[in-house]
Structure formats: structure tokens, C-alpha cells
Amino acid sequence: MPPQLAAKAGASRHYTPDMTGKQYTMIDKTLATDKTTAPYGAWASPITADQIVDGSVGLGQIVVDGDTVYWAESRPSEKGRVTIMRREANGDVAEILPGDFGVRSRVHEYGGGAYTVSDGAVYFVRDKDQRVWRLQPGETPHALTGKGTARYADLMVDGARGRVIAVREDHREGLAEPENDLVAIDFSGGITVLARGDDFYASPCLSPDGAQLAWLSWSHPNMPWDGTSLWLADLDGTGAPAPDPTNARVIAGGGDESIFQPSWAPDNVLYFVSDKSGWWNLYAHADDLAAGAARAVCPMEADFGRPQWAFGMSAYAHLETGGIVASFSQNGARSMGLVDPIRGEIQILGTPYCEFDGITAMGAAVVFISASQTDAARLVILADGGVDSVVVRHSLDFAIDPGDLSCAEAVMFPTAGPTAGGGGNQAHGFYYPPANRNFTGEGPPPLIVKSHGGPTGQTSDAFSLKIQYWTSRGFAVLDVNYRGSTGYGRAYRRMLDGAWGVADVEDCVHGARWLVDQGRADGERLIITGGSAGGYTTLSALTFHDTFKAGASHYGIGDLTALAKDTHKFESRYLDRLVGPWPEAEALYRAR
């Protein structure tokens, strides 16, 4: 049994070596007295592009089966192949898939929720064919679903009924767009439809007693962070929804309320995250629907939810002791706390981390992917109120001297431009000054402004090699959470409605100018960069403003009309809210 997680204050932290036996000791940063003065941008950096590619792995979805921890691991050295790793209770770690198998779902194109584990058996979506496969201990994988045009995601096992519940997306020819539904796949390969009729489905979860099934659905033009419905259905003896058509019912959400991560507590109480208060807060479903349907667990001006770009996301987990470990964002900074769902209280867990992903309970302990301002992502088992932790896996296999690391400073700055609902004269970001243990510069440094993708998304102050690569060479970086970003409440998120390509651009421009006025950036050496939606912001800033001297758009969007006409189903109506309905607002699309 893992040690119990209970909030403790004032205790020292103990960190054990990772599975490789390496000791990752933090070196105290001291003031250098022999730094060389050199032009910004010309500093010799210990961080190379080859290190970033060859010396790192990606850590993904966590699943706990008893006292065994599983996680998805993507490997750039294997052309991005994603495999499944396992850590047993004795600390032994092994890859469990054959080398010719990769795990990845293509539902919504972004996938997620591509595997699950029950009683040692692993159920996964193979990247190569998008079929659901089963791997039992001591055997080779075999396919549960047949060849065809279907894709699967958000797998969960209904062991008592011998089946896997999943989201299915059918791409057969002749459809105007792919069809999505919720299905059950029995262990012999038979498929039963559990829910259909909406455009999208996600997050199926079975109550511990197996009597009820909850899930999310939504339809065009909404994205899941705009409005979703939380469904609850009683199951009959076969596991299908009971025949009464009133049985499957919406218990929360709707067209203008976003629901995230429904999850059952061990006592069969259904919890979920809703933004109906203006913030993604945690709620518990009440048995008496007439009395209001849901109870706010610990109301806060904080976001416990995240934009559901992928399946299988987890921002909180139920401990066997009755508490809930949850991550949340306040003013863009993430924390993790232990929630008492009865008293409605939350106690912050004292960890060195500022990013928390994939939070999963393991008895009275919790497993998650973390990062700090000075440490890259790692898989952690945390117990004893944050006092004791085991680092299971590091995403980097090389260390960087603390003297070469730049730590983020949260900044808020004045901005301008139209936003939905008016107001919105402040924007947010993280400023990173140049840092190198061997070099210093004179005067204000050149500045790189970064614009995150999405655009519904969020950057954090967690360690990023993509930022440290530049700061260690003598560049300052402003990582912008422009209006429309998550982590600052629904009102801030909605400020990009109808204003994409304007408000986000103004925020990047005004952030750069503000730092120049503060003496923290050289106004003659301003650069902007971004990828995907951030690439569009970059191109717009370079087109419509003369603030930046150079820019780089990585796999960026360059033509909104082309995007509106030809994109995948999940995002096919995304721009209706960000720009305007297509083709009615065609003139606006072309102007931007």
C-alpha cells in the first residue's frame, strides 16, 4: 500500500533518486565575479538543439492499476513513437509493448486517452491502424476491433461486463463529416452503441458499483470549453442504458456552461468541474435533482479545469481516504491542493512544482507529471502531504547548471484593442531575463515575444528548454497569456471572442512596448514567434504593426478563409466564436 497523503505544514522535503539511480542534486546559485561582458545573443550556451531532441522524452497519460503505475512515453529518438511504460511496486520499470507497436489515438486528430489498464491487462489504440488491442500478461497483443475506418479514444474498462467503453469516430466514405458516438466493445469484439446523436462525446466514467455511467457531449458550434452537457444513465443488467428514454439525462452543463472531467469518488458520488460561476470550479452531484443538482465543493476564483484539446486529461483525483487532490490556476500560476469535500476546505500542498498534469490517485498517494521553474517534466509519486516523493522518470537525461537558468517573473501589463463584452485593458505573461553563468551584457537585452497556440490555451512558468535555449544566449523572453487564454477565469477566456487576430496581437505588441518602457528590453531588437495559432498571431503582428524587427511563424496559420473552409471536424466551427460565422463574416476573415 502506498503511504498516506495528508497535508502537513512546515516539514522538510525528501526526494529520492529516479529509476536510473542518478542523483539530481540542486547546486546553490552563487554570484559570479568573473563573468565576461559580451553582446547579447552571442553568449556561448550549454544548451544545444541536439540535446533538446536526443536527450529528452515526452511523458503522457498516467494509469494506476493497484500499486502499479503506467505511463505513456513518446520518444523523439524513435521518430516520435509512443509506448507504454510500467513501474511495479518494488520499483522495477519496463516497457511493455513490442517495438513495432505504438500507442496513439487520432480521434479529434489530437487524440488522448489511448490506453487503459485493468487487472494487469492493457487495452490500447494502436497508432498504425487505430484499432483497439488487448495485451494480457505473458501474451502478445491481439486486436479487439476489426479493420475499418473507425478510430477510438477515452478507453475505460467495465470489467464486470467484460467490455471496454470508448469514444468512437467513424470516417467511412460518404459522410459529410465523421460521426462520433459512445460505444461498448466486448472482449470478443462485438460493439454496442451506448449514446449517439450529438456531434462529440468524451470522458465516459463508470461508478464504482457499476450501476451508473456518466459522460460528456457537445455539438457544433461549441468547443468543449464553450459549452458541454454532463449526462448520467442507469445501467441495466447487460450494461446498456436502461430502456426508459428518460433515464439518460443531462444533469449539468448546456450551451453556455463548460463541464470538465466527470469523476466518481469511492463512495459513488459524481464530481465534475464547471465554469458556471465564471471559474472552472469543482462540484458534487446531488441525489435530489430538484434541489439544485450540484454542490460547489470549495468555491474559489480559480480554474480547476483546462481546455479539453485531448482526451484523458486529469486535473484532480479521489484518494481512498476521502480527500481530493486537485491542481488549479490563479492568475496564471498553478498550485496543487488537498480538498476536504465535506468541509469545503483546501490546503495547499507544499511542493517545489508549478505544473501538474495527469493527476491520478494510487490509494492514499497521488501520481502526476510535474515541472518546476528549474526542472523539466518528471513523473512523480507524492505522499505524506508533499513531504516525501519518488521521481519515477525524468524527461531529460542531462542536467543544466542553475547559473544558466532563467526563472520566470509573472507580469501584468496594460493593453488595448477590442474584446468581447468590453473592458479587458490588462494582459498577462511571464518575463524571463537573460541568464548565463559565464556572460553578462550591457544595456537592455533583445526580447523574444512568444505567443502560445490554441488560441484557447495557456503558457505557464514551468521549465521550458525552448525558452532556456534563448535566455542562455542572451535574449530576454516574454511568454504571453494574451486575452483568450485559460487560467484567468471565463471572462478573460471570452475576451478573444470575435477578436482573434486583434486582441491577441495587441497584447503581444503592448507587452513588448511595456518592457521597453521598463528598461527591460531593447526597443530596436524586438522579435516575435509562435506556433500554430501563435504563428497566426505572429504573422498578424508583423503585418499590421511595426513593433517587431523579425519574427518566426512555426507551422502557423496564414489564411483564415482557408482554415474555415478546410479543417477537421473538431475545429470546423471553432472560428465561429473567435472571428464570426462562416461565410456570413467572410469580409472580416479576409480583413484579418
Coordinates of C-alpha atoms in Angstrom, one line a residue:
M1 CA 0.0 0.0 0.0
P2 CA 1.4 3.4 -0.8
P3 CA 2.0 5.8 2.1
Q4 CA -0.9 8.1 3.1
L5 CA -1.2 11.6 1.7
A6 CA -2.1 14.0 4.4
A7 CA -1.5 17.8 4.5
K8 CA 1.4 18.7 6.7
A9 CA 2.9 22.1 7.2
G10 CA 6.5 23.1 7.8
A11 CA 8.0 19.7 7.1
S12 CA 11.2 19.3 5.1
R13 CA 11.1 17.6 1.7
H14 CA 12.9 14.4 0.8
Y15 CA 13.5 13.4 -2.8
T16 CA 14.8 10.0 -3.8
P17 CA 16.8 9.2 -6.9
D18 CA 14.9 8.2 -10.1
M19 CA 14.8 4.8 -11.6
T20 CA 18.2 5.1 -13.2
G21 CA 19.8 5.7 -9.8
K22 CA 21.0 9.2 -10.9
Q23 CA 21.3 11.8 -8.2
Y24 CA 19.8 15.1 -9.3
T25 CA 21.3 17.5 -6.8
M26 CA 20.4 21.2 -7.0
I27 CA 23.5 23.4 -6.9
D28 CA 23.2 26.6 -4.9
K29 CA 23.4 29.6 -7.3
T30 CA 26.1 32.0 -6.3
L31 CA 27.1 35.4 -7.6
A32 CA 29.7 35.1 -10.3
T33 CA 32.6 37.5 -10.1
D34 CA 34.4 36.6 -13.3
K35 CA 31.7 37.0 -15.9
T36 CA 32.7 38.1 -19.4
T37 CA 30.9 41.0 -20.9
A38 CA 29.7 40.1 -24.4
P39 CA 27.0 41.2 -26.8
Y40 CA 23.5 39.8 -26.1
G41 CA 22.7 36.9 -28.4
A42 CA 26.4 35.9 -28.8
W43 CA 26.8 34.1 -25.4
A44 CA 28.0 30.6 -25.6
S45 CA 25.2 28.4 -24.2
P46 CA 25.5 24.9 -22.8
I47 CA 22.1 24.0 -24.3
T48 CA 22.2 22.7 -27.8
A49 CA 19.5 21.7 -30.3
D50 CA 20.8 18.1 -30.4
Q51 CA 20.4 17.9 -26.6
I52 CA 16.8 19.0 -26.8
V53 CA 15.9 16.3 -29.4
D54 CA 18.1 13.4 -28.4
G55 CA 18.2 13.9 -24.6
S56 CA 14.5 14.1 -23.9
V57 CA 11.3 12.0 -23.9
G58 CA 7.7 13.1 -23.6
L59 CA 5.7 11.9 -20.6
G60 CA 2.0 11.4 -21.1
Q61 CA -1.2 9.7 -19.8
I62 CA -0.9 8.0 -16.4
V63 CA -2.9 4.9 -15.4
V64 CA -2.8 3.3 -12.0
D65 CA -3.7 -0.4 -11.6
G66 CA -3.5 -1.4 -8.0
D67 CA 0.0 -0.5 -6.9
T68 CA 1.4 -0.5 -10.4
V69 CA 1.9 2.8 -12.3
Y70 CA 1.7 3.0 -16.1
W71 CA 2.5 6.0 -18.3
A72 CA 2.8 6.9 -22.0
E73 CA 6.2 7.8 -23.2
S74 CA 7.0 9.5 -26.6
R75 CA 10.5 9.1 -27.9
P76 CA 12.0 11.6 -30.4
S77 CA 14.8 9.2 -31.0
E78 CA 12.3 6.6 -32.3
K79 CA 10.6 9.0 -34.7
G80 CA 8.1 10.1 -32.1
R81 CA 6.9 6.5 -31.3
V82 CA 4.7 6.4 -28.2
T83 CA 5.0 3.4 -25.9
I84 CA 3.6 2.3 -22.5
M85 CA 5.9 2.0 -19.5
R86 CA 5.2 0.2 -16.2
R87 CA 6.6 0.7 -12.7
E88 CA 5.8 -2.1 -10.3
A89 CA 5.6 -1.7 -6.5
N90 CA 9.2 -2.8 -6.0
G91 CA 10.4 -0.1 -8.3
D92 CA 11.1 -2.2 -11.3
V93 CA 10.5 -0.3 -14.6
A94 CA 9.9 -1.8 -18.0
E95 CA 8.5 -1.1 -21.4
I96 CA 5.5 -3.4 -22.0
L97 CA 4.8 -3.1 -25.7
P98 CA 6.7 -4.8 -28.6
G99 CA 8.9 -2.5 -30.6
D100 CA 6.6 -2.5 -33.6
F101 CA 3.7 -1.2 -31.6
G102 CA 3.0 2.5 -31.0
V103 CA 0.1 3.9 -29.0
R104 CA -1.8 6.9 -30.2
S105 CA -5.5 7.9 -30.8
R106 CA -6.4 10.1 -33.8
V107 CA -9.9 10.9 -32.6
H108 CA -10.4 14.7 -33.0
E109 CA -6.9 14.5 -34.6
Y110 CA -5.3 15.3 -31.2
G111 CA -6.2 12.0 -29.6
G112 CA -5.5 11.2 -25.9
G113 CA -7.0 8.6 -23.7
A114 CA -5.3 6.0 -25.9
Y115 CA -5.0 3.2 -23.4
T116 CA -6.2 1.9 -20.0
V117 CA -5.3 -1.0 -17.7
S118 CA -7.4 -3.4 -15.6
D119 CA -6.1 -6.3 -13.6
G120 CA -2.8 -6.3 -15.5
A121 CA -4.4 -6.4 -18.9
V122 CA -3.7 -3.4 -21.1
Y123 CA -6.2 -2.1 -23.7
F124 CA -4.8 0.4 -26.2
V125 CA -5.3 2.1 -29.5
R126 CA -2.5 1.2 -32.0
D127 CA -1.3 4.2 -33.9
K128 CA -0.8 2.3 -37.1
D129 CA -4.4 1.1 -37.6
Q130 CA -6.5 2.9 -34.9
R131 CA -7.9 -0.5 -33.8
V132 CA -8.3 -1.3 -30.1
W133 CA -5.9 -4.0 -28.9
R134 CA -5.6 -6.1 -25.8
L135 CA -2.4 -7.2 -24.1
Q136 CA -2.6 -9.7 -21.3
P137 CA 0.3 -10.6 -19.0
G138 CA 2.6 -13.1 -20.7
E139 CA 0.9 -12.9 -24.1
T140 CA 1.3 -10.9 -27.3
P141 CA -1.2 -8.2 -28.3
H142 CA -4.4 -9.1 -30.2
A143 CA -6.9 -6.9 -31.8
L144 CA -10.4 -6.5 -30.3
T145 CA -11.8 -4.4 -33.1
G146 CA -11.7 -5.2 -36.8
K147 CA -10.1 -3.3 -39.7
G148 CA -12.1 -0.3 -40.9
T149 CA -12.5 3.4 -40.8
A150 CA -13.2 3.8 -37.1
R151 CA -11.0 5.5 -34.5
Y152 CA -11.2 5.1 -30.7
A153 CA -10.3 7.2 -27.7
D154 CA -11.0 7.6 -24.0
L155 CA -10.9 3.9 -23.2
M156 CA -12.2 2.6 -19.9
V157 CA -12.8 -1.0 -18.8
D158 CA -16.1 -2.3 -17.5
G159 CA -14.7 -5.5 -16.1
A160 CA -17.9 -6.9 -14.6
R161 CA -19.5 -6.9 -18.1
G162 CA -16.3 -7.9 -20.0
R163 CA -16.1 -4.9 -22.2
V164 CA -14.3 -1.6 -22.9
I165 CA -16.2 1.6 -23.2
A166 CA -14.8 4.2 -25.6
V167 CA -15.5 7.2 -27.8
R168 CA -15.7 6.1 -31.5
E169 CA -15.2 8.3 -34.5
D170 CA -16.2 6.8 -37.8
H171 CA -14.5 8.2 -41.0
R172 CA -16.3 6.0 -43.6
E173 CA -16.7 7.4 -47.1
G174 CA -19.9 9.2 -47.9
L175 CA -20.3 11.1 -44.6
A176 CA -20.4 14.9 -44.7
E177 CA -18.2 14.7 -41.6
P178 CA -17.0 11.9 -39.3
E179 CA -19.7 10.5 -36.9
N180 CA -18.9 10.3 -33.2
D181 CA -20.7 8.2 -30.6
L182 CA -20.1 6.3 -27.3
V183 CA -19.7 2.5 -27.6
A184 CA -19.0 -0.6 -25.7
I185 CA -16.6 -3.1 -27.1
D186 CA -16.9 -6.6 -25.6
F187 CA -13.9 -8.7 -25.2
S188 CA -14.9 -10.8 -28.2
G189 CA -15.1 -7.8 -30.4
G190 CA -18.8 -7.1 -30.5
I191 CA -19.8 -3.4 -30.4
T192 CA -22.9 -1.8 -28.8
V193 CA -23.8 1.9 -29.2
L194 CA -24.4 3.5 -25.8
A195 CA -25.1 7.1 -26.9
R196 CA -25.3 8.9 -30.2
G197 CA -26.9 12.0 -31.7
D198 CA -24.5 14.7 -30.6
D199 CA -21.5 15.8 -32.6
F200 CA -18.9 15.0 -29.9
Y201 CA -18.5 12.7 -26.9
A202 CA -15.9 12.4 -24.2
S203 CA -15.0 11.4 -20.6
P204 CA -17.1 8.2 -20.1
C205 CA -16.8 7.1 -16.4
L206 CA -18.4 4.2 -14.6
S207 CA -19.5 4.4 -11.0
P208 CA -17.5 2.2 -8.6
D209 CA -20.6 0.0 -8.1
G210 CA -21.1 -0.3 -11.9
A211 CA -24.6 0.9 -11.8
Q212 CA -24.3 4.3 -13.5
L213 CA -22.4 5.7 -16.4
A214 CA -21.6 9.4 -16.9
W215 CA -20.2 11.1 -20.0
L216 CA -19.9 14.5 -21.7
S217 CA -21.3 15.6 -25.1
W218 CA -21.5 18.8 -27.1
S219 CA -22.4 19.9 -30.6
H220 CA -21.4 22.5 -33.2
P221 CA -20.6 25.3 -33.0
N222 CA -19.3 24.8 -29.4
M223 CA -15.9 23.7 -28.4
P224 CA -15.7 21.8 -25.1
W225 CA -14.6 24.9 -23.3
D226 CA -17.6 26.8 -24.6
G227 CA -20.5 24.5 -23.6
T228 CA -20.8 20.8 -22.8
S229 CA -23.5 18.6 -21.3
L230 CA -22.9 16.1 -18.5
W231 CA -25.1 13.0 -18.9
L232 CA -25.9 10.3 -16.3
A233 CA -27.6 7.0 -17.1
D234 CA -28.5 4.0 -15.0
L235 CA -27.3 0.7 -16.5
D236 CA -29.4 -2.4 -16.7
G237 CA -28.1 -5.9 -16.2
T238 CA -26.5 -6.0 -19.6
G239 CA -24.7 -2.7 -19.1
A240 CA -26.7 -0.8 -21.7
P241 CA -28.7 2.3 -20.6
A242 CA -32.0 1.3 -19.2
P243 CA -34.8 1.2 -21.8
D244 CA -36.7 4.1 -20.3
P245 CA -35.9 7.0 -22.6
T246 CA -35.9 9.5 -19.7
N247 CA -33.2 7.5 -17.9
A248 CA -30.2 9.1 -19.7
R249 CA -30.5 12.6 -18.6
V250 CA -28.4 15.8 -18.6
I251 CA -27.6 16.7 -15.0
A252 CA -25.3 19.7 -15.6
G253 CA -24.0 22.0 -18.3
G254 CA -25.5 23.2 -21.5
G255 CA -24.8 25.6 -24.4
D256 CA -23.0 28.2 -22.3
E257 CA -21.6 26.1 -19.4
S258 CA -18.4 24.1 -19.8
I259 CA -18.1 20.9 -17.9
F260 CA -14.7 19.1 -17.5
Q261 CA -13.6 15.8 -16.1
P262 CA -16.5 14.0 -14.5
S263 CA -15.1 11.5 -12.0
W264 CA -16.6 9.2 -9.4
A265 CA -15.4 9.2 -5.7
P266 CA -15.0 5.8 -4.0
D267 CA -18.4 6.3 -2.3
N268 CA -20.3 6.6 -5.6
V269 CA -20.6 10.4 -5.6
L270 CA -20.1 12.0 -9.0
Y271 CA -17.8 15.0 -9.1
F272 CA -17.1 17.4 -12.1
V273 CA -15.7 20.8 -12.9
S274 CA -18.0 23.5 -14.2
D275 CA -17.4 27.2 -15.1
K276 CA -21.0 28.4 -14.4
S277 CA -19.6 30.7 -11.6
G278 CA -17.2 32.3 -14.0
W279 CA -14.4 30.0 -12.9
W280 CA -13.8 26.3 -13.5
N281 CA -14.7 25.0 -10.0
L282 CA -15.3 21.6 -8.5
Y283 CA -18.8 20.4 -8.0
A284 CA -20.5 17.3 -6.5
H285 CA -23.7 16.0 -8.0
A286 CA -26.6 15.8 -5.5
D287 CA -29.1 12.9 -5.5
D288 CA -32.1 15.3 -5.3
L289 CA -32.1 16.8 -8.8
A290 CA -35.0 19.1 -7.8
A291 CA -32.8 20.7 -5.0
G292 CA -30.3 22.1 -7.5
A293 CA -28.4 19.1 -8.9
A294 CA -24.9 20.1 -7.8
R295 CA -23.0 21.5 -4.8
A296 CA -19.9 23.7 -5.2
V297 CA -17.2 21.9 -3.2
C298 CA -14.8 24.7 -2.5
P299 CA -15.8 27.9 -4.4
M300 CA -12.7 29.9 -5.5
E301 CA -11.7 32.5 -8.1
A302 CA -9.5 29.8 -9.6
D303 CA -9.6 27.5 -12.6
F304 CA -9.6 23.8 -11.7
G305 CA -10.3 22.9 -15.3
R306 CA -8.4 23.1 -18.6
P307 CA -9.3 23.3 -22.2
Q308 CA -10.1 19.8 -23.4
W309 CA -8.0 19.7 -26.5
A310 CA -7.3 16.0 -25.9
F311 CA -9.0 13.1 -24.2
G312 CA -7.8 11.6 -20.9
M313 CA -7.0 14.8 -19.2
S314 CA -7.0 14.7 -15.3
A315 CA -6.7 17.8 -13.0
Y316 CA -7.9 16.1 -9.9
A317 CA -8.2 12.6 -8.2
H318 CA -10.0 11.0 -5.4
L319 CA -7.9 9.5 -2.6
E320 CA -9.1 6.4 -0.8
T321 CA -9.1 8.5 2.4
G322 CA -11.9 10.6 1.0
G323 CA -9.9 13.7 0.1
I324 CA -9.4 15.1 -3.4
V325 CA -6.0 16.2 -4.7
A326 CA -6.5 18.9 -7.3
S327 CA -4.5 21.3 -9.3
F328 CA -5.8 24.8 -10.1
S329 CA -4.7 28.1 -11.6
Q330 CA -4.9 31.5 -10.1
N331 CA -3.7 34.5 -12.1
G332 CA -1.9 32.0 -14.4
A333 CA 0.1 30.3 -11.7
R334 CA -0.7 26.7 -10.9
S335 CA -0.8 25.1 -7.5
M336 CA -1.9 21.7 -6.1
G337 CA -4.1 21.3 -3.0
L338 CA -5.8 18.7 -0.8
V339 CA -9.5 19.3 -0.8
D340 CA -11.8 18.3 2.0
P341 CA -15.1 17.8 0.1
I342 CA -17.2 17.7 3.3
R343 CA -15.9 20.9 4.9
G344 CA -15.3 22.6 1.6
E345 CA -11.7 23.5 2.5
I346 CA -8.5 23.3 0.5
Q347 CA -4.9 23.1 1.9
I348 CA -2.1 23.9 -0.5
L349 CA 0.4 21.0 -0.8
G350 CA 4.0 22.3 -0.4
T351 CA 5.8 21.0 -3.4
P352 CA 8.6 22.6 -5.5
Y353 CA 6.5 22.3 -8.6
C354 CA 4.5 24.8 -10.7
E355 CA 2.9 22.5 -13.2
F356 CA 0.8 19.4 -12.5
D357 CA -0.6 17.1 -15.2
G358 CA -2.4 13.8 -15.3
I359 CA -3.2 13.7 -11.6
T360 CA -4.1 10.1 -10.7
A361 CA -4.8 8.5 -7.3
M362 CA -2.9 5.5 -6.0
G363 CA -4.6 4.6 -2.8
A364 CA -3.7 7.4 -0.4
A365 CA -0.9 8.7 -2.6
V366 CA -1.0 10.6 -5.9
V367 CA 0.9 10.2 -9.2
F368 CA 1.3 13.1 -11.6
I369 CA 3.6 14.7 -14.2
S370 CA 5.3 17.8 -12.7
A371 CA 7.7 20.5 -13.6
S372 CA 9.2 23.4 -11.7
Q373 CA 10.8 26.6 -12.8
T374 CA 14.2 25.0 -12.8
D375 CA 13.4 21.3 -13.5
A376 CA 11.9 19.7 -16.6
A377 CA 8.9 17.5 -16.6
R378 CA 9.1 14.4 -14.4
L379 CA 6.8 11.6 -13.3
V380 CA 6.3 11.8 -9.5
I381 CA 4.6 9.7 -6.8
L382 CA 3.8 12.0 -3.9
A383 CA 2.8 11.1 -0.4
D384 CA 2.8 12.4 3.1
G385 CA 1.5 15.9 2.2
G386 CA 4.2 16.6 -0.3
V387 CA 7.0 15.8 2.2
D388 CA 8.0 12.5 0.5
S389 CA 8.2 12.0 -3.2
V390 CA 9.7 9.5 -5.6
V391 CA 10.7 10.7 -9.0
V392 CA 9.9 7.7 -11.3
R393 CA 11.0 9.2 -14.6
H394 CA 12.8 12.3 -15.8
S395 CA 12.0 13.7 -19.2
L396 CA 15.6 14.9 -19.6
D397 CA 18.7 12.8 -19.3
F398 CA 21.1 15.8 -18.9
A399 CA 21.5 18.4 -16.2
I400 CA 21.8 22.2 -16.6
D401 CA 23.8 24.3 -14.2
P402 CA 21.4 26.6 -12.2
G403 CA 23.6 29.6 -13.2
D404 CA 22.4 29.1 -16.8
L405 CA 18.7 29.0 -15.9
S406 CA 16.4 32.0 -16.1
C407 CA 13.4 31.9 -13.8
A408 CA 10.0 33.4 -14.8
E409 CA 8.5 36.5 -13.3
A410 CA 4.7 36.9 -13.7
V411 CA 3.8 40.2 -15.2
M412 CA 0.6 42.1 -15.9
F413 CA 0.7 45.0 -18.3
P414 CA -1.7 47.5 -19.9
T415 CA -3.1 46.7 -23.4
A416 CA -5.7 47.9 -25.9
G417 CA -7.9 46.7 -28.6
P418 CA -11.5 45.4 -28.8
T419 CA -12.6 42.5 -26.7
A420 CA -15.9 40.7 -26.3
G421 CA -18.0 42.4 -23.6
G422 CA -15.7 45.4 -23.5
G423 CA -13.1 46.0 -20.8
G424 CA -10.0 43.9 -20.8
N425 CA -7.4 46.5 -20.5
Q426 CA -4.8 44.2 -18.9
A427 CA -3.0 41.2 -20.2
H428 CA -0.7 38.7 -18.6
G429 CA 2.6 36.9 -19.3
F430 CA 5.9 35.6 -17.9
Y431 CA 9.1 37.5 -18.3
Y432 CA 12.5 35.7 -18.4
P433 CA 15.7 37.8 -18.2
P434 CA 18.9 36.6 -19.9
A435 CA 20.9 34.2 -17.7
N436 CA 24.3 32.6 -18.2
R437 CA 26.9 31.8 -15.5
N438 CA 29.8 32.9 -17.7
F439 CA 28.4 36.0 -19.5
T440 CA 26.8 39.4 -18.9
G441 CA 25.7 42.2 -21.2
E442 CA 25.3 45.9 -21.3
G443 CA 22.1 47.8 -21.5
P444 CA 18.6 46.3 -22.1
P445 CA 18.6 42.9 -23.9
P446 CA 16.9 41.9 -27.1
L447 CA 13.4 40.5 -26.5
I448 CA 11.6 37.5 -28.0
V449 CA 7.9 37.6 -27.5
K450 CA 6.2 34.2 -27.6
S451 CA 2.6 33.6 -28.5
H452 CA 1.1 30.2 -27.4
G453 CA -1.0 28.0 -29.6
G454 CA -4.7 27.3 -29.4
P455 CA -5.5 30.1 -29.2
T456 CA -7.6 28.7 -26.3
G457 CA -4.7 27.6 -24.1
Q458 CA -2.2 28.8 -21.5
T459 CA 1.5 29.1 -21.1
S460 CA 3.0 28.5 -17.6
D461 CA 6.1 29.4 -15.7
A462 CA 7.4 25.8 -15.8
F463 CA 10.8 25.0 -17.1
S464 CA 11.0 25.0 -20.9
L465 CA 14.1 24.2 -23.0
K466 CA 12.6 26.3 -25.8
I467 CA 12.9 29.3 -23.6
Q468 CA 16.1 28.5 -21.8
Y469 CA 17.8 27.9 -25.2
W470 CA 17.4 31.6 -25.9
T471 CA 17.8 33.1 -22.4
S472 CA 21.1 31.3 -22.0
R473 CA 22.3 33.0 -25.2
G474 CA 21.5 36.5 -24.0
F475 CA 17.9 37.0 -25.1
A476 CA 15.0 38.0 -22.8
V477 CA 11.7 36.3 -23.4
L478 CA 8.1 37.4 -22.8
D479 CA 5.8 34.4 -22.9
V480 CA 2.3 36.0 -23.3
N481 CA -1.0 34.7 -21.9
Y482 CA -3.0 37.1 -24.2
R483 CA -6.7 37.7 -23.7
G484 CA -8.5 34.5 -24.5
S485 CA -6.0 32.4 -22.5
T486 CA -7.2 30.0 -19.9
G487 CA -6.2 30.1 -16.2
Y488 CA -7.7 33.5 -15.5
G489 CA -11.4 32.7 -15.5
R490 CA -14.1 32.6 -18.1
A491 CA -14.4 36.3 -18.6
Y492 CA -10.7 36.6 -19.6
R493 CA -11.1 33.5 -21.8
R494 CA -14.1 35.0 -23.6
M495 CA -12.3 38.3 -24.3
L496 CA -11.0 36.8 -27.6
D497 CA -14.5 36.1 -28.9
G498 CA -14.8 37.9 -32.2
A499 CA -11.3 39.4 -31.6
W500 CA -8.8 36.8 -32.7
G501 CA -6.1 38.4 -34.7
V502 CA -6.7 41.7 -33.0
A503 CA -6.8 41.4 -29.2
D504 CA -4.0 38.7 -29.0
V505 CA -1.8 40.8 -31.3
E506 CA -2.4 44.0 -29.3
D507 CA -1.4 42.1 -26.2
C508 CA 1.9 40.9 -27.7
V509 CA 2.7 44.4 -29.0
H510 CA 1.8 46.2 -25.8
G511 CA 3.7 43.6 -23.7
A512 CA 6.9 44.3 -25.7
R513 CA 6.5 48.1 -25.5
W514 CA 5.8 47.9 -21.8
L515 CA 9.0 46.0 -21.2
V516 CA 10.9 48.6 -23.3
D517 CA 9.4 51.4 -21.2
Q518 CA 10.5 49.5 -18.1
G519 CA 14.1 49.3 -19.4
R520 CA 14.0 45.5 -19.6
A521 CA 14.1 45.2 -23.4
D522 CA 15.8 46.9 -26.3
G523 CA 13.1 48.6 -28.4
E524 CA 15.3 48.2 -31.5
R525 CA 15.7 44.5 -31.1
L526 CA 12.2 43.1 -30.6
I527 CA 11.3 39.6 -32.1
I528 CA 8.0 37.7 -32.1
T529 CA 7.5 34.0 -32.5
G530 CA 4.7 31.4 -32.2
G531 CA 3.4 28.1 -33.5
S532 CA 0.0 27.1 -35.0
A533 CA -2.5 29.7 -33.7
G534 CA 0.5 31.5 -32.2
G535 CA 2.0 31.6 -35.6
Y536 CA -1.1 33.4 -36.9
T537 CA -0.7 36.0 -34.1
T538 CA 3.0 36.3 -35.1
L539 CA 2.2 36.9 -38.8
S540 CA -0.6 39.4 -37.9
A541 CA 1.7 41.3 -35.6
L542 CA 4.4 41.6 -38.3
T543 CA 1.7 42.6 -40.9
F544 CA -0.3 45.2 -39.0
H545 CA 2.3 46.7 -36.6
D546 CA 5.9 47.9 -36.9
T547 CA 6.9 47.0 -33.4
F548 CA 8.9 43.9 -34.2
K549 CA 12.1 43.7 -36.3
A550 CA 11.8 40.0 -37.0
G551 CA 9.5 37.0 -36.4
A552 CA 9.2 33.3 -36.9
S553 CA 5.9 31.5 -37.5
H554 CA 6.2 27.8 -36.8
Y555 CA 3.6 25.7 -38.6
G556 CA 1.4 28.8 -38.4
I557 CA -2.0 29.7 -39.8
G558 CA -1.7 32.2 -42.6
D559 CA -5.2 32.2 -44.2
L560 CA -8.3 32.3 -42.0
T561 CA -10.6 31.7 -45.0
A562 CA -8.8 28.5 -45.9
L563 CA -8.9 27.4 -42.3
A564 CA -12.7 28.0 -42.1
K565 CA -13.3 26.1 -45.4
D566 CA -11.0 23.1 -44.8
T567 CA -10.2 21.7 -41.4
H568 CA -11.1 18.7 -39.4
K569 CA -14.4 18.2 -37.6
F570 CA -13.3 19.1 -34.1
E571 CA -12.3 22.6 -35.1
S572 CA -14.6 23.1 -38.1
R573 CA -16.7 25.6 -36.2
Y574 CA -14.1 27.0 -33.8
L575 CA -13.7 30.2 -35.7
D576 CA -17.5 31.0 -35.4
R577 CA -16.8 32.3 -31.9
L578 CA -13.2 33.6 -32.4
V579 CA -13.9 35.5 -35.7
G580 CA -17.5 35.1 -36.8
P581 CA -19.8 32.6 -38.6
W582 CA -18.6 31.5 -42.0
P583 CA -19.4 32.5 -44.7
E584 CA -21.6 35.3 -43.3
A585 CA -18.5 37.0 -41.8
E586 CA -16.3 36.5 -44.9
A587 CA -15.3 40.1 -45.1
L588 CA -14.0 40.0 -41.6
Y589 CA -12.0 36.9 -42.3
R590 CA -10.3 38.5 -45.3
A591 CA -9.5 41.7 -43.4
R592 CA -7.5 39.7 -40.9

